[in-house]
Coordinates of N, CA, C and O in Angstrom, one line a residue:
H1353 N -5.2 -1.3 20.0 CA -3.9 -1.8 20.4 C -3.2 -0.8 21.3 O -3.3 0.4 21.0
W1354 N -2.6 -1.2 22.3 CA -1.9 -0.3 23.2 C -0.6 0.3 22.7 O -0.2 1.3 23.2
A1355 N 0.1 -0.4 21.8 CA 1.4 0.0 21.4 C 1.3 1.1 20.3 O 0.4 1.2 19.6
V1356 N 2.2 2.0 20.4 CA 2.3 3.1 19.4 C 3.5 2.9 18.6 O 4.6 2.7 19.1
G1357 N 3.4 2.9 17.3 CA 4.5 2.7 16.4 C 4.6 1.3 15.9 O 3.6 0.6 15.8
W1358 N 5.8 0.8 15.6 CA 6.1 -0.4 15.0 C 6.7 -1.4 16.0 O 7.7 -1.0 16.6
V1359 N 6.2 -2.6 16.0 CA 6.8 -3.6 16.8 C 7.3 -4.8 15.9 O 6.7 -5.0 14.9
R1360 N 8.4 -5.4 16.3 CA 9.0 -6.4 15.4 C 9.0 -7.8 16.1 O 10.0 -8.5 16.0
Y1361 N 8.0 -8.1 16.9 CA 8.0 -9.4 17.5 C 6.6 -9.9 17.7 O 5.6 -9.1 17.6
L1362 N 6.4 -11.1 17.9 CA 5.2 -11.8 18.0 C 5.2 -12.4 19.4 O 6.1 -13.2 19.7
M1363 N 4.2 -12.1 20.2 CA 4.2 -12.6 21.6 C 3.1 -13.6 21.7 O 2.0 -13.5 21.3
V1364 N 3.5 -14.7 22.4 CA 2.5 -15.8 22.6 C 2.8 -16.3 24.1 O 3.9 -16.4 24.5
R1365 N 1.7 -16.5 24.8 CA 1.8 -16.9 26.2 C 2.6 -18.2 26.3 O 2.4 -19.1 25.4
S1366 N 3.4 -18.4 27.3 CA 4.1 -19.6 27.4 C 3.2 -20.8 27.7 O 3.6 -22.0 27.4
D1367 N 2.0 -20.6 28.3 CA 1.1 -21.7 28.5 C 0.1 -21.9 27.4 O -0.9 -22.6 27.6
A1368 N 0.3 -21.2 26.2 CA -0.6 -21.4 25.1 C -0.5 -22.8 24.6 O 0.5 -23.5 24.7
P1369 N -1.6 -23.3 24.0 CA -1.6 -24.7 23.5 C -0.5 -24.8 22.4 O -0.1 -23.8 21.7
Q1370 N 0.0 -26.0 22.2 CA 1.1 -26.2 21.3 C 0.7 -25.8 19.9 O 1.5 -25.3 19.1
A1371 N -0.6 -26.0 19.5 CA -1.0 -25.6 18.2 C -0.9 -24.1 17.9 O -0.5 -23.7 16.9
V1372 N -1.2 -23.4 19.0 CA -1.0 -21.9 18.9 C 0.4 -21.5 18.8 O 0.8 -20.7 18.0
R1373 N 1.3 -22.1 19.5 CA 2.7 -21.8 19.5 C 3.3 -22.2 18.1 O 4.1 -21.5 17.6
D1374 N 2.8 -23.4 17.6 CA 3.3 -23.8 16.3 C 2.9 -22.8 15.2 O 3.6 -22.5 14.3
E1375 N 1.6 -22.4 15.3 CA 1.1 -21.4 14.3 C 1.9 -20.1 14.4 O 2.2 -19.5 13.4
A1376 N 2.2 -19.6 15.6 CA 2.9 -18.4 15.8 C 4.3 -18.5 15.2 O 4.8 -17.6 14.6
Q1377 N 4.9 -19.7 15.4 CA 6.3 -19.9 14.8 C 6.2 -19.9 13.3 O 7.1 -19.4 12.7
A1378 N 5.2 -20.5 12.7 CA 5.0 -20.6 11.3 C 4.9 -19.2 10.7 O 5.5 -18.8 9.7
I1379 N 4.1 -18.3 11.4 CA 3.9 -16.9 11.0 C 5.2 -16.2 11.1 O 5.6 -15.5 10.1
A1380 N 5.9 -16.3 12.2 CA 7.2 -15.6 12.3 C 8.2 -16.1 11.2 O 8.9 -15.2 10.7
D1381 N 8.2 -17.4 10.9 CA 9.1 -17.9 9.9 C 8.8 -17.3 8.5 O 9.6 -16.9 7.8
D1382 N 7.4 -17.2 8.2 CA 7.0 -16.7 7.0 C 7.3 -15.2 6.8 O 7.7 -14.7 5.8
L1383 N 7.1 -14.5 7.9 CA 7.4 -13.0 7.9 C 8.8 -12.7 7.8 O 9.2 -11.7 7.2
A1384 N 9.7 -13.6 8.3 CA 11.1 -13.4 8.1 C 11.6 -13.5 6.7 O 12.5 -12.8 6.3
S1385 N 10.9 -14.3 5.9 CA 11.3 -14.4 4.5 C 10.5 -13.6 3.6 O 11.0 -13.2 2.5
Y1386 N 9.3 -13.2 4.0 CA 8.4 -12.3 3.1 C 7.6 -11.5 4.1 O 6.6 -12.0 4.7
P1387 N 7.9 -10.2 4.3 CA 7.2 -9.5 5.4 C 5.8 -9.0 5.2 O 5.4 -8.0 5.7
I1388 N 5.0 -9.7 4.4 CA 3.6 -9.3 4.2 C 2.8 -10.5 4.6 O 2.9 -11.6 4.0
L1389 N 2.0 -10.3 5.6 CA 1.2 -11.4 6.2 C 0.0 -11.7 5.3 O -0.3 -12.9 5.0
C1390 N -0.7 -10.7 4.8 CA -1.9 -10.9 4.0 C -1.8 -10.0 2.7 O -1.9 -8.7 2.8
E1391 N -1.6 -10.6 1.6 CA -1.5 -9.8 0.3 C -2.7 -9.0 0.0 O -2.6 -7.8 -0.4
D1392 N -3.9 -9.5 0.3 CA -5.1 -8.8 0.0 C -5.2 -7.5 0.8 O -5.5 -6.4 0.3
A1393 N -5.0 -7.6 2.1 CA -5.0 -6.5 3.0 C -4.0 -5.4 2.6 O -4.2 -4.2 2.6
F1394 N -2.8 -5.9 2.3 CA -1.7 -5.0 1.9 C -2.0 -4.3 0.6 O -1.8 -3.1 0.5
S1395 N -2.6 -5.0 -0.4 CA -2.9 -4.4 -1.6 C -4.0 -3.3 -1.4 O -4.0 -2.2 -2.1
E1396 N -5.0 -3.6 -0.6 CA -6.1 -2.7 -0.3 C -5.5 -1.4 0.4 O -5.9 -0.3 0.0
L1397 N -4.6 -1.6 1.3 CA -4.0 -0.4 2.0 C -3.2 0.4 1.0 O -3.3 1.6 1.1
E1398 N -2.5 -0.3 0.2 CA -1.6 0.4 -0.8 C -2.5 1.2 -1.7 O -2.2 2.4 -2.0
Y1399 N -3.6 0.6 -2.2 CA -4.5 1.3 -3.2 C -5.1 2.5 -2.5 O -5.2 3.6 -3.1
D1400 N -5.5 2.4 -1.3 CA -6.1 3.5 -0.5 C -5.1 4.6 -0.4 O -5.5 5.8 -0.5
E1401 N -3.8 4.3 -0.1 CA -2.8 5.3 0.0 C -2.6 6.0 -1.3 O -2.4 7.3 -1.4
V1402 N -2.6 5.3 -2.4 CA -2.4 5.9 -3.7 C -3.5 6.8 -4.1 O -3.3 7.9 -4.6
C1403 N -4.7 6.4 -3.8 CA -5.9 7.2 -4.0 C -5.9 8.5 -3.2 O -6.2 9.6 -3.7
A1404 N -5.4 8.4 -2.0 CA -5.3 9.5 -1.1 C -4.2 10.5 -1.6 O -4.4 11.7 -1.6
A1405 N -3.2 10.0 -2.2 CA -2.1 10.8 -2.8 C -2.7 11.6 -4.0 O -2.5 12.8 -4.2
W1406 N -3.5 10.9 -4.8 CA -4.1 11.5 -6.0 C -5.1 12.6 -5.5 O -5.1 13.7 -6.1
D1407 N -5.9 12.3 -4.5 CA -6.8 13.3 -3.9 C -6.1 14.6 -3.4 O -6.6 15.7 -3.5
D1408 N -4.9 14.4 -2.9 CA -4.2 15.5 -2.3 C -3.5 16.4 -3.4 O -3.1 17.5 -3.0
L1409 N -3.4 16.0 -4.6 CA -2.8 16.8 -5.7 C -3.7 17.8 -6.3 O -5.0 17.5 -6.4
S1410 N -3.2 18.9 -6.7 CA -4.0 19.9 -7.5 C -4.2 19.3 -8.9 O -3.5 18.4 -9.3
V1411 N -5.1 19.9 -9.6 CA -5.3 19.5 -11.0 C -4.1 19.7 -11.8 O -3.7 18.8 -12.7
R1412 N -3.4 20.8 -11.6 CA -2.1 21.0 -12.3 C -1.1 19.9 -12.0 O -0.4 19.4 -12.9
E1413 N -0.9 19.5 -10.7 CA 0.0 18.5 -10.4 C -0.4 17.1 -11.0 O 0.4 16.4 -11.5
R1414 N -1.7 16.9 -11.0 CA -2.2 15.6 -11.6 C -1.9 15.6 -13.1 O -1.4 14.6 -13.6
A1415 N -2.1 16.8 -13.8 CA -1.8 16.8 -15.2 C -0.4 16.6 -15.5 O 0.0 15.9 -16.5
E1416 N 0.5 17.2 -14.7 CA 1.9 16.9 -14.9 C 2.3 15.5 -14.7 O 3.1 14.9 -15.5
L1417 N 1.7 14.8 -13.7 CA 2.0 13.4 -13.5 C 1.5 12.6 -14.7 O 2.2 11.6 -15.1
I1418 N 0.3 12.9 -15.2 CA -0.2 12.2 -16.3 C 0.7 12.4 -17.5 O 1.0 11.4 -18.3
K1419 N 1.1 13.6 -17.7 CA 2.0 13.9 -18.9 C 3.3 13.1 -18.8 O 3.7 12.5 -19.8
D1420 N 3.8 13.0 -17.6 CA 5.1 12.3 -17.4 C 5.0 10.8 -17.3 O 5.9 10.0 -17.7
F1421 N 3.9 10.3 -16.6 CA 3.8 8.9 -16.3 C 2.5 8.2 -16.8 O 2.4 7.0 -16.6
G1422 N 1.6 8.9 -17.3 CA 0.3 8.3 -17.6 C 0.2 7.8 -19.0 O -0.5 8.3 -19.9
N1423 N 0.8 6.7 -19.2 CA 0.9 6.0 -20.5 C -0.6 5.7 -21.0 O -1.2 4.9 -20.5
G1424 N -1.0 6.5 -22.0 CA -2.3 6.2 -22.6 C -3.5 6.9 -21.9 O -4.6 6.7 -22.2
V1425 N -3.2 7.8 -20.9 CA -4.2 8.5 -20.1 C -4.4 9.9 -20.7 O -3.4 10.6 -20.9
S1426 N -5.6 10.3 -20.9 CA -5.9 11.6 -21.3 C -5.5 12.6 -20.2 O -5.8 12.4 -19.1
I1427 N -4.9 13.7 -20.6 CA -4.6 14.8 -19.6 C -5.8 15.3 -18.9 O -5.8 15.8 -17.8
F1428 N -7.0 15.2 -19.6 CA -8.2 15.7 -19.0 C -8.7 14.8 -17.8 O -9.5 15.2 -17.0
A1429 N -8.1 13.6 -17.6 CA -8.4 12.8 -16.5 C -7.9 13.5 -15.2 O -8.4 13.1 -14.1
A1430 N -7.1 14.5 -15.3 CA -6.6 15.2 -14.1 C -7.7 15.9 -13.4 O -7.7 16.2 -12.2
R1431 N -8.8 16.2 -14.1 CA -10.0 16.9 -13.5 C -10.9 15.9 -12.7 O -11.7 16.4 -11.9
R1432 N -10.7 14.6 -12.9 CA -11.6 13.7 -12.2 C -11.1 13.3 -10.9 O -9.9 13.2 -10.7
A1433 N -12.0 13.0 -10.0 CA -11.6 12.6 -8.6 C -11.0 11.2 -8.6 O -10.1 10.9 -7.8
E1434 N -11.5 10.3 -9.5 CA -11.0 8.9 -9.4 C -9.7 8.8 -10.1 O -9.3 9.5 -11.0
L1435 N -8.9 7.9 -9.6 CA -7.6 7.6 -10.0 C -7.7 7.0 -11.4 O -8.3 6.0 -11.6
P1436 N -7.0 7.6 -12.4 CA -7.0 7.0 -13.8 C -6.2 5.7 -13.9 O -5.2 5.6 -13.1
H1437 N -6.5 4.9 -14.8 CA -5.7 3.6 -15.0 C -4.9 3.8 -16.2 O -5.4 4.1 -17.3
D1438 N -3.6 3.6 -16.1 CA -2.7 3.7 -17.2 C -2.3 2.3 -17.6 O -2.2 1.4 -16.8
N1439 N -1.9 2.1 -18.8 CA -1.6 0.8 -19.4 C -0.3 0.2 -18.8 O -0.1 -1.0 -18.6
S1440 N 0.7 1.1 -18.4 CA 2.0 0.6 -17.9 C 2.0 0.5 -16.4 O 2.9 -0.2 -15.9
G1441 N 1.2 1.1 -15.7 CA 1.2 1.1 -14.2 C 2.2 2.1 -13.7 O 2.4 2.2 -12.5
M1442 N 2.8 2.9 -14.6 CA 3.8 3.9 -14.1 C 3.2 5.0 -13.2 O 3.8 5.4 -12.3
L1443 N 2.0 5.4 -13.6 CA 1.4 6.5 -12.8 C 1.1 6.0 -11.4 O 1.4 6.6 -10.4
Y1444 N 0.5 4.8 -11.3 CA 0.3 4.1 -10.0 C 1.6 4.0 -9.2 O 1.6 4.4 -8.0
D1445 N 2.6 3.5 -9.8 CA 3.9 3.4 -9.1 C 4.5 4.7 -8.7 O 5.0 4.8 -7.6
R1446 N 4.3 5.7 -9.5 CA 4.8 7.0 -9.1 C 4.0 7.6 -7.9 O 4.6 8.1 -6.9
L1447 N 2.7 7.3 -7.9 CA 1.9 7.8 -6.7 C 2.2 7.0 -5.4 O 2.0 7.5 -4.4
R1448 N 2.7 5.8 -5.6 CA 3.0 5.0 -4.4 C 4.2 5.7 -3.6 O 4.3 5.5 -2.4
S1449 N 5.0 6.5 -4.3 CA 6.2 7.1 -3.6 C 5.8 8.4 -3.0 O 6.7 9.0 -2.4
Y1450 N 4.6 8.9 -3.1 CA 4.2 10.1 -2.4 C 4.0 9.9 -0.9 O 3.7 9.0 -0.4

């Protein structure tokens, strides 16, 4: 893609078939009320970002997060590379804000 940054419009050629223009309008209308086009893609991107945040933390920082937000997670999970799963989701939510 040639654009750098964020764009807030959808462009369709004026000579595009009516079905294409109708679909573009439907997408624009949907995005106006709920700004996520594909939940699956969004969830995957979000999970990847949370895992990257976990990877960037030191073991000490991980242990502190588990202590504060890791409902049911052993503090020894801080040593593991994989993101631990907590029962409340608070750890995941906290890592989303990093």
